[in-house]
XYZ file of C-alpha atoms in Angstrom:
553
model
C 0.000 0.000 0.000
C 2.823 1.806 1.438
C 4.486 1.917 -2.676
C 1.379 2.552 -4.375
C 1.041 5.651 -2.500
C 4.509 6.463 -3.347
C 3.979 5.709 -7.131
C 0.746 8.106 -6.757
C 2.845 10.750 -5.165
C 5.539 10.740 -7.429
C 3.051 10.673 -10.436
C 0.891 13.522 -9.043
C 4.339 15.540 -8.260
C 5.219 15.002 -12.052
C 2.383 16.092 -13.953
C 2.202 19.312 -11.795
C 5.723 20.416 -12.560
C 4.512 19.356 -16.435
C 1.548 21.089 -16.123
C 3.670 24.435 -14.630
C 5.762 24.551 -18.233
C 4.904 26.975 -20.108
C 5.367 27.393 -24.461
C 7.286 30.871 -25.216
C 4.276 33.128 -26.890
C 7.143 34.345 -28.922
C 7.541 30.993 -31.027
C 4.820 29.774 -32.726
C 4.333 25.942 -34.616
C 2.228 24.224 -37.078
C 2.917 20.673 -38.010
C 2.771 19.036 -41.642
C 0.523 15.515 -42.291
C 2.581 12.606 -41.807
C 4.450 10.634 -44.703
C 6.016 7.906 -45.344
C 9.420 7.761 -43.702
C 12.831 6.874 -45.502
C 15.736 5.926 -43.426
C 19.477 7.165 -44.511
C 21.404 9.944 -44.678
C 19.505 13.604 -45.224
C 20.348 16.889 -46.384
C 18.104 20.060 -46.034
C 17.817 23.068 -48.303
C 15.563 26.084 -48.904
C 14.605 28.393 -51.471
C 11.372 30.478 -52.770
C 9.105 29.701 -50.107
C 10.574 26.010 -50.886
C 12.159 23.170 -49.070
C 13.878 19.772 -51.035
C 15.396 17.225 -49.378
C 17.749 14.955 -50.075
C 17.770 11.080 -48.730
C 19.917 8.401 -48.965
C 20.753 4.780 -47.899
C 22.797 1.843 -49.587
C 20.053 1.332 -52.714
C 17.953 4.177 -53.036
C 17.866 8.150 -52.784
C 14.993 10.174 -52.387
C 13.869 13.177 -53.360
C 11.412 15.532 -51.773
C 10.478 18.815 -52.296
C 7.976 21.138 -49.654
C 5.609 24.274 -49.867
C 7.543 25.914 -47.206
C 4.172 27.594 -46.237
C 1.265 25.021 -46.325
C 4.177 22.434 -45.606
C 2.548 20.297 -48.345
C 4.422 17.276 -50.486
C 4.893 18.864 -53.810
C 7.650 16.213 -55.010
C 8.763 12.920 -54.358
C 10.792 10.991 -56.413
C 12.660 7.941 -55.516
C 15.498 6.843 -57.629
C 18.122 3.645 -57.382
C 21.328 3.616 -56.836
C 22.671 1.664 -59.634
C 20.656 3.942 -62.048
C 22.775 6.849 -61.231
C 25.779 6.159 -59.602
C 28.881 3.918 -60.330
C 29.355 0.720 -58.391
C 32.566 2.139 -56.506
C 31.155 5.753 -56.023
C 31.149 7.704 -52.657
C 29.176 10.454 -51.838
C 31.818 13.661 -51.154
C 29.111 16.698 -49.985
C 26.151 18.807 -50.761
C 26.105 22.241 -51.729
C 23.529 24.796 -52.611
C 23.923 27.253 -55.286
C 21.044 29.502 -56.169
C 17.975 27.292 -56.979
C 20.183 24.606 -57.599
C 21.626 21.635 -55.269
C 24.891 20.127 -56.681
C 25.431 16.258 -55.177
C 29.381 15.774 -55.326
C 30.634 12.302 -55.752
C 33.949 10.748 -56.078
C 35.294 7.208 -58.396
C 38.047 5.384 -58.526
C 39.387 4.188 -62.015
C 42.058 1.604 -61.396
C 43.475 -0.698 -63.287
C 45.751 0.882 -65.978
C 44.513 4.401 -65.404
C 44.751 4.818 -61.665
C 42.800 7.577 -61.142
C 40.376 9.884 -58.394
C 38.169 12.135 -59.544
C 35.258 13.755 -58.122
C 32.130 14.653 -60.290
C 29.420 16.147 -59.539
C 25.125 15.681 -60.180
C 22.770 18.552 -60.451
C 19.193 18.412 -58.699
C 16.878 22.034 -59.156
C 14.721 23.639 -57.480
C 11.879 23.981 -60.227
C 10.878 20.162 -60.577
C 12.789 18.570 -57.892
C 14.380 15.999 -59.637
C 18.108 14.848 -60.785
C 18.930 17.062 -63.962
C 19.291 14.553 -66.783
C 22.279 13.989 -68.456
C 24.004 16.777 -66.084
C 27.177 14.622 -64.598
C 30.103 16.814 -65.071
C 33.878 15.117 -64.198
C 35.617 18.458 -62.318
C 38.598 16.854 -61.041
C 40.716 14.048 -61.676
C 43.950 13.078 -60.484
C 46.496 10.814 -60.757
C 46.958 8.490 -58.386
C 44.875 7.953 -55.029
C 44.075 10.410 -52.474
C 43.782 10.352 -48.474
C 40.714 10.501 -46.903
C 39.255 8.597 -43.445
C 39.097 4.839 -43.568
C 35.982 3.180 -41.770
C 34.488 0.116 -42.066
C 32.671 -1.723 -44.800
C 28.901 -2.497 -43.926
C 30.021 -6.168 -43.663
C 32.370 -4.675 -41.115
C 35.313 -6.566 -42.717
C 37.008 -4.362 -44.333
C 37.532 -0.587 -44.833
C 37.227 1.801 -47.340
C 38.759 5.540 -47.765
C 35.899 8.141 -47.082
C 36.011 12.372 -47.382
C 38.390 12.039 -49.727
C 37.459 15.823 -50.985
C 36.620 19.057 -49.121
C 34.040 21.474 -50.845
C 34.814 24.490 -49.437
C 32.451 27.424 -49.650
C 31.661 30.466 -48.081
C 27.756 31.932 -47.773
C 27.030 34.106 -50.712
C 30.162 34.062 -52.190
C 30.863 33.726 -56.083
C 33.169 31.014 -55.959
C 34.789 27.873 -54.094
C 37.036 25.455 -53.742
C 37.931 22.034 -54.061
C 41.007 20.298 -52.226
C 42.557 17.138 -51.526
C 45.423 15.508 -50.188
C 47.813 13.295 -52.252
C 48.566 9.764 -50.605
C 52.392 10.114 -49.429
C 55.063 8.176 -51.659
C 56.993 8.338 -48.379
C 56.052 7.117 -45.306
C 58.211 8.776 -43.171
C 56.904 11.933 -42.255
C 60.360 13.560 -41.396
C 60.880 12.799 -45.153
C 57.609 13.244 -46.684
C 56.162 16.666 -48.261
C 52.688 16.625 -48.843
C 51.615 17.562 -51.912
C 47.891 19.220 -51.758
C 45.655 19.896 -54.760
C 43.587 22.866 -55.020
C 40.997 23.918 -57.764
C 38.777 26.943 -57.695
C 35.405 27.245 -59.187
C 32.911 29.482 -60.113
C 28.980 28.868 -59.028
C 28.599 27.689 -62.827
C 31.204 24.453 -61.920
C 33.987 26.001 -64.133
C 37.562 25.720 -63.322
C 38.900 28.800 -63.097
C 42.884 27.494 -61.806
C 44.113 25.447 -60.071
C 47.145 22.832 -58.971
C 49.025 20.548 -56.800
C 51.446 22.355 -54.126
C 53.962 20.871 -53.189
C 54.107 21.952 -49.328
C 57.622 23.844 -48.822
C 58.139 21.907 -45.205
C 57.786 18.185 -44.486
C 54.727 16.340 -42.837
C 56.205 16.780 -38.930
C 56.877 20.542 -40.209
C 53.923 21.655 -40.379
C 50.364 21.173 -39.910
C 47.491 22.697 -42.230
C 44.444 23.790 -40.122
C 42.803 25.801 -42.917
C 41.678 26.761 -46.027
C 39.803 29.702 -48.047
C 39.552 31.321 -51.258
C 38.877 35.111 -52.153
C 36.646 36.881 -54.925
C 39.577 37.024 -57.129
C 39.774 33.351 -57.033
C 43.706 33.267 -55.139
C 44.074 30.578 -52.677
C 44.684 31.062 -48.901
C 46.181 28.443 -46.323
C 46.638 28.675 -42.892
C 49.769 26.656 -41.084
C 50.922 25.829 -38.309
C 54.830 25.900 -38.942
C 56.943 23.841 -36.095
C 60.495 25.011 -34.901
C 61.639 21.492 -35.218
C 60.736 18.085 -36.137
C 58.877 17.253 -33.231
C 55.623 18.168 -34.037
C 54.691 19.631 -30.765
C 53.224 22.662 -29.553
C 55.438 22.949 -26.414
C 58.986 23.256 -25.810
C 60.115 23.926 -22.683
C 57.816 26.757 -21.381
C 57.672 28.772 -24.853
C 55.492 28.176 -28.071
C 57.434 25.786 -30.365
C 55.995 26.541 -33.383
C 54.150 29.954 -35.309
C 51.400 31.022 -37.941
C 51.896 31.010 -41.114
C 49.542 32.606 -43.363
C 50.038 31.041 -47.601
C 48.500 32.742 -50.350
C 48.663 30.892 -53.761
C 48.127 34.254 -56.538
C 45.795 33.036 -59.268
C 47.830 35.057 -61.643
C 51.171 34.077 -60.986
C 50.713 31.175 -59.324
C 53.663 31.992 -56.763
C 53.366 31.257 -53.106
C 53.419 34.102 -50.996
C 53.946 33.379 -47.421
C 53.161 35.844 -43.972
C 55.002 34.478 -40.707
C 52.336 35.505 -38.409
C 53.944 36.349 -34.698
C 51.919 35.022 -31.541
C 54.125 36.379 -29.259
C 53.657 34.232 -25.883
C 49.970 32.972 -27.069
C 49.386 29.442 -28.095
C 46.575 28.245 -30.539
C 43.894 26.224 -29.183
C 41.636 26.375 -32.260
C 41.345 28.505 -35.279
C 39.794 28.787 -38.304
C 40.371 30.844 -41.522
C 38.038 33.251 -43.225
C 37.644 35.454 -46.480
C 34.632 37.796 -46.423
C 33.304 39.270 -49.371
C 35.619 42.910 -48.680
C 38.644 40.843 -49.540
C 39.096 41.048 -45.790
C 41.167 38.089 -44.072
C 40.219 36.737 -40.904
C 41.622 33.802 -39.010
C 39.966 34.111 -35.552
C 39.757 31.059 -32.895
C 40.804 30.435 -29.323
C 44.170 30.518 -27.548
C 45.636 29.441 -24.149
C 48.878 29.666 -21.900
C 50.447 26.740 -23.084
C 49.391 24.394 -19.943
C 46.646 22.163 -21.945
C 46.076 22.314 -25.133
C 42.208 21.117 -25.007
C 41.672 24.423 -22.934
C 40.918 28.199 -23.790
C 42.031 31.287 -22.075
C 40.588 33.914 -24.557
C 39.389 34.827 -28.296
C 42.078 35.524 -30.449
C 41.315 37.197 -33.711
C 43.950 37.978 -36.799
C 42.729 40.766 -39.416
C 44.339 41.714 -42.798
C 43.366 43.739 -45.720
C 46.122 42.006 -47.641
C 48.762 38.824 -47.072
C 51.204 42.160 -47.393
C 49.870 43.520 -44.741
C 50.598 42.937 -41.051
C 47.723 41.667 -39.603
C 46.195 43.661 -36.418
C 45.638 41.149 -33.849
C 43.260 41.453 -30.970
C 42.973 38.693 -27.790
C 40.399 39.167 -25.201
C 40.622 37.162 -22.309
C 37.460 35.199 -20.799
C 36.568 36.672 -17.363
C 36.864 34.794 -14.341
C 33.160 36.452 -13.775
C 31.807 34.280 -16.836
C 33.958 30.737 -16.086
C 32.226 30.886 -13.037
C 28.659 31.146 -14.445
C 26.503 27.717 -14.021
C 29.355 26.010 -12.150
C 30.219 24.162 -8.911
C 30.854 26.122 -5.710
C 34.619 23.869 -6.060
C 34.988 24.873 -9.919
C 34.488 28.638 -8.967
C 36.903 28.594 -6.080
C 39.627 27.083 -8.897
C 39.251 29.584 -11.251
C 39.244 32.341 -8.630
C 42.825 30.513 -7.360
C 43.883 30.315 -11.212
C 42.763 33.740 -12.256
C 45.509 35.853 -9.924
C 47.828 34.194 -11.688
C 45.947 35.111 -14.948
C 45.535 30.906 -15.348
C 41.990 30.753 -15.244
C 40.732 28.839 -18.572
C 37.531 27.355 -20.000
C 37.480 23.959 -20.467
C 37.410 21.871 -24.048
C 35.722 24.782 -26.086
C 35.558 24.618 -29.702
C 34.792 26.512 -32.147
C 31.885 25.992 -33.980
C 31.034 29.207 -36.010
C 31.867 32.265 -36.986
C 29.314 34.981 -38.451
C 30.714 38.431 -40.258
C 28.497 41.080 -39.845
C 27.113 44.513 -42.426
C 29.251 46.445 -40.233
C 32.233 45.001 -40.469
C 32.387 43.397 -36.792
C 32.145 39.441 -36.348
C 30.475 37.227 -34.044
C 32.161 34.204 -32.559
C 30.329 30.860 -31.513
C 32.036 28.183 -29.779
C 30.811 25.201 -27.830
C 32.164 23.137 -25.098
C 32.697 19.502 -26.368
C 34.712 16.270 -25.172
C 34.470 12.648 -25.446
C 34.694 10.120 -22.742
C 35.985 6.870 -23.119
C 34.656 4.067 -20.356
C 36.395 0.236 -20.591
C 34.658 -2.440 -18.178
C 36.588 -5.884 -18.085
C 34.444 -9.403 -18.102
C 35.494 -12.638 -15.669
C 36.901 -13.948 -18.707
C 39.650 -10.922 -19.320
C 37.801 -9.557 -22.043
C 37.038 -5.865 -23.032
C 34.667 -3.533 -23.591
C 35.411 0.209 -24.255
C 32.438 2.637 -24.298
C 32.177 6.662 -25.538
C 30.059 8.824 -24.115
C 29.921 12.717 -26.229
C 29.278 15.874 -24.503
C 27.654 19.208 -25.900
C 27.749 21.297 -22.948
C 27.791 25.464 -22.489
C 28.387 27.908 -25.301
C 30.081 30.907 -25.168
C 29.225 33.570 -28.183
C 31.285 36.786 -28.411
C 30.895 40.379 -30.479
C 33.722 41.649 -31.862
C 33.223 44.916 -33.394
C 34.781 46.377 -36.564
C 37.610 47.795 -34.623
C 38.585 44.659 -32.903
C 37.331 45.648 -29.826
C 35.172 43.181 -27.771
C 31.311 44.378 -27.283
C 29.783 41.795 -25.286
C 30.493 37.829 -24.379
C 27.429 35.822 -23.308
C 27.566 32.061 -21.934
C 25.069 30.126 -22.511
C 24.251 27.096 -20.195
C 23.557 23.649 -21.467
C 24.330 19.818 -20.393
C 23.800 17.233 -23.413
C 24.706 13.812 -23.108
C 24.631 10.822 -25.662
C 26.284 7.509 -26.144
C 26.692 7.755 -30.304
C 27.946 10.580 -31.445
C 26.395 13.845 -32.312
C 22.509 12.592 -32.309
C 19.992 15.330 -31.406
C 22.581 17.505 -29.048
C 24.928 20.985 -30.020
C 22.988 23.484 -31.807
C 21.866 25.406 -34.819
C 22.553 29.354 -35.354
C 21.019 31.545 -37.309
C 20.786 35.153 -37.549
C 17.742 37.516 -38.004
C 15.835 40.607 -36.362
C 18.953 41.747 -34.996
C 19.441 38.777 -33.070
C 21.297 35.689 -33.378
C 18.966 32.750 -32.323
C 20.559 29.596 -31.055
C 18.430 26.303 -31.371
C 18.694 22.847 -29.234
C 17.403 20.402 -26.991
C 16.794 21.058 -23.545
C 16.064 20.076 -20.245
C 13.252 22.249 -19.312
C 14.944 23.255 -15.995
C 17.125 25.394 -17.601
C 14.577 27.955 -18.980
C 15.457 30.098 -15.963
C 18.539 29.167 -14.600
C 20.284 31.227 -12.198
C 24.025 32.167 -12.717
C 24.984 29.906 -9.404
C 23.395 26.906 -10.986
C 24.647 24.210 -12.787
C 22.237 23.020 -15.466
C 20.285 19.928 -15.820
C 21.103 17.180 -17.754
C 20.092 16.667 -20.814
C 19.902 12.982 -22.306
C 20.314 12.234 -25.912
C 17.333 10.383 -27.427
C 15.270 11.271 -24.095
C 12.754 13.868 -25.197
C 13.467 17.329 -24.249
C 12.203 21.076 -24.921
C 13.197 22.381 -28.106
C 14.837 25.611 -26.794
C 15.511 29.034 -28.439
C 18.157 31.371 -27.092
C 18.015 34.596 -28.703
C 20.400 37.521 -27.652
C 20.571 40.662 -28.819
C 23.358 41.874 -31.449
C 23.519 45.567 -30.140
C 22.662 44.670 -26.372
C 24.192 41.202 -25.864
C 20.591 40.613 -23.695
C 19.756 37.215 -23.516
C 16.516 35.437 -23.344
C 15.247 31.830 -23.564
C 11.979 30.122 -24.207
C 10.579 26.714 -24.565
C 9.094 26.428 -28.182
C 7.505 22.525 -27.828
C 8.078 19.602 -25.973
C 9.247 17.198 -28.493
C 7.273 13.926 -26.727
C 3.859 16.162 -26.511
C 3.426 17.846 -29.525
C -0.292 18.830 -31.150
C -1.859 16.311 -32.361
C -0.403 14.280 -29.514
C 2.830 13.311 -31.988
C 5.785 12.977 -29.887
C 8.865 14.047 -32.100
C 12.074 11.187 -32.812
C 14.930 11.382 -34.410
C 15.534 14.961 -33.785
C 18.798 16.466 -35.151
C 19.962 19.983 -35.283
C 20.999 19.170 -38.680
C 17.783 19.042 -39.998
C 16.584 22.324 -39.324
C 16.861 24.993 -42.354
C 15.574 28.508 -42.015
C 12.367 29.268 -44.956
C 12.186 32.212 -44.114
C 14.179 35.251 -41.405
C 11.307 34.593 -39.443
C 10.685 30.934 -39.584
C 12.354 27.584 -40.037
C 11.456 24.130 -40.576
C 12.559 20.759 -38.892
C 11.596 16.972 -40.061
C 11.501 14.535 -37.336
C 9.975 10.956 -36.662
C 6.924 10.314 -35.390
C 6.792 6.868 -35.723
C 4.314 4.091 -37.455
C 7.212 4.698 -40.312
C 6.042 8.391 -41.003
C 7.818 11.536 -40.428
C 6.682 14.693 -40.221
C 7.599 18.383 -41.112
C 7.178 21.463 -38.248
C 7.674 25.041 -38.926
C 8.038 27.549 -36.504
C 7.666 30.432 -36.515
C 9.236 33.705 -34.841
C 7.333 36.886 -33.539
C 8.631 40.006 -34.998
C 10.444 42.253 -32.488
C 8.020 44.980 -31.174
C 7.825 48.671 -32.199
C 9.700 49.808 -29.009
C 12.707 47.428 -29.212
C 12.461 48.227 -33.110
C 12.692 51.729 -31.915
C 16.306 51.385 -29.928
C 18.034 49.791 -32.578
């Protein structure tokens, strides 16, 4: 009697705090009818009050296309494998361009030829459907190429994946292709890599392109980036070591520096700018081109102590690779480490920060947005994995991974290089294969950036001296919006729907961020599972800042 009362309790106890959760009125959804699911890899895209997606597993691909607006099934095309594709293809990447979706794909001709190449299949906008007779070859090379070997879906043997990079920045009128040579030498004191890199335009034509040669050998160097500008030269970022040791550290000073190579599409020379970090060292970075020419490569740095941690934003700016680049690092204050931490954590950082030690731990970045104005925004995330290995009576093994998505931390960096606001934002996502429903989505509109993800519902109001709940991967959850202010840095957070109670009484599976695309600056769309082998589309929608807000900015 005792238990049932204790099961009635506990039930009672639940479906108050449920009841208590309130829906954001500034979010607004409307769910599609259901069709029939297809499992496999997606891709989502957008255009003209549109959305067409593409689906894929090992015999078929499907194609749909949406009215972004009555979320109705305009298209749907299914189409086999062996129809389209050759029997050792590999799917490279997707890319939108304009109204039309390019699917790049890469062969390998053996036998007397030996050769890669990548190719690539057009799908538009206007009927939804694979563009007949449109399979273009736009690289081939001799030899093979690297890539990342996984396992064969027999699991017996592997095969070389990624063996291209399609490298492209929003709105800009070209990109570029590169790839990685498989070393003659496998000694990498002795081994140059050689790298090839093709530009295009948005119509697929080469406008140049080579293999470099790299001018220092494999435990030289590493490459962490690349980009291309509007005049179609080539930019690489490197990280150049004092010595062949390939480490970051020696002693207590930075063994290695930046390197900034541009490859000039009318010369083809290298041009190379030694970049000076003085006493900084690199935790991440990434390398950027906007569409003023302008040349960014802006990341994280630390002290030197761990590698995996971050001290502060460090951003690089150049009008040209003649130019010496202005360089800006703003430290993270001890005041935001210690937001949504332990009372132990906070007393660490306090310890570490007189000796201007204090860092943030594992953060990564994940995007960075340029602005009209010339200022950037920088989004990381804090990300790890952890590895767990439990032994049997018999001696045997077992090793298990569990991923982390936890707190972001976006930054405003205005035109000037000066640092306008940093905002953390808490979150605690947990899952047990790989990236599944957690991290999040950006996008940017009303003056606000908008930051999408799962949730425990906890966190809606979290104070600063609380550590968030935990969120469980494949456990439900509130989709949450954070939206803070571009001028103001102002946060705020609401709960748009509870993916297991959503209208209609659908409970939403299979979420990913990935499968969100923006329709419209206002609204977005998501496709998730509700089962009985039918899916489903929802669109939300965003309420348009008010007249006084509209007013300030």
């Amino acid at each position: 009697m005792k238990k049932q009362l204790l099961v009635l309790l506990c039930l009672l106890t639940l479906g108050s705090i449920t009841a208590q959760v309130k829906l954001s009125k500034d979010y607004s959804y409307s769910i599609s009818k259901p069709y029939k699911v297809f499992d496999g890899g997606k891709s989502y895209f957008s255009n003209d009050d549109e959305v067409l997606t593409f689906k894929k597993n090992k015999k078929k691909i499907l194609i749909q296309k949406f009215d972004a607006n009555s979320l109705k099934e305009l298209v749907r095309t299914e189409y086999k494998i062996s129809d389209l594709f050759p029997k050792n293809w590999q799917l490279e990447g997707t890319q939108q361009i304009g109204e039309n979706i390019f699917i790049y794909y890469s062969s390998w001709n053996g036998g007397k030829v030996k050769k890669e190449r990548l190719f690539v299949k057009k799908i538009s906008f206007s009927d939804g459907k694979f563009s007949e007779g449109f399979d273009k070859q736009i690289v081939s090379v001799n030899g093979k190429v690297t890539g990342l070997q996984v396992r064969t879906s027999g699991g017996f043997g592997l095969k070389v994946v990624n063996k291209f990079d399609i490298i492209k920045i929003d709105n800009a009128s070209k990109f570029l292709v590169k790839y990685r040579k498989k070393p003659e030498v496998k000694n990498d004191k002795k081994s140059y890599d050689v790298i090839g890199l093709k530009v295009f335009d948005t119509e697929l034509n080469e406008i140049w392109g080579s293999e470099f040669k790299m001018p220092y050998t494999e435990r030289q160097m590493n490459l962490l980036d690349y980009a291309t500008d509007e005049e179609g030269n080539i930019y690489t970022l490197v990280k150049k070591f004092h010595d062949d040791s390939n480490k970051d550290k020696k002693k207590d000073e930075s063994n290695y520096q930046l390197e900034l190579f541009k490859y000039e599409k009318e010369s083809k020379k290298l041009v190379v700018r030694k970049i000076n970090i003085g006493d900084k060292f690199i935790s991440n970075i990434g390398l950027y081109v906007n569409n003023k020419k302008e040349i960014y490569f802006a990341g994280y740095y630390n002290d030197g102590e761990s590698s995996s941690n971050v001290n502060g934003i460090a951003v690089f700016k150049m009008d040209d690779i003649d130019n010496v680049p202005a360089k800006n690092f703003h430290e993270i204050p001890v005041e935001i480490l210690n937001q949504y931490v332990k009372e132990k954590t906070k007393r660490k950082n306090n310890k570490k920060d007189k000796k201007d030690k204090a860092e943030y731990n594992s953060l990564t970045l994940r995007k960075l947005f340029f602005h009209e104005d010339g200022g950037i925004s920088i989004l990381g995330e804090q990300y790890y994995v952890r590895a767990y290995t439990t032994y049997s009576s018999k001696g045997g093994s077992r090793t298990r991974y569990t991923y982390h998505y936890n707190d972001m931390l976006i930054s405003k960096i205005d035109p000037s290089g000066n640092l306008e606001w940093m905002k953390k934002i808490p979150k605690r996502q947990k899952g047990s294969r790989g990236l599944g429903g957690m991290s999040f989505t950006h996008f940017y509109t009303n003056n606000s950036h908008y930051l999408l993800y799962l949730d425990n519902v906890k966190n809606i109001k979290l104070p600063l001296n609380k550590i968030p709940a935990m969120h469980s991967d494949k456990m439900g959850g509130y989709l949450t919006a954070c939206k803070i202010n571009n001028i103001t840095g102002e946060v705020s957070k609401g709960s748009i729907f509870d993916s297991r109670n959503l209208k209609g009484k659908i409970a939403a599976h299979q979420f990913n961020t990935d499968r969100i695309v923006q329709t419209k600056k206002d609204e977005f769309v998501i496709e998730v599972y509700k089962k009985k082998k039918e899916d489903v589309l929802i669109k939300v929608k965003i309420k348009s800042e008010d007249k006084e807000l509209q007013s300030k900015l």
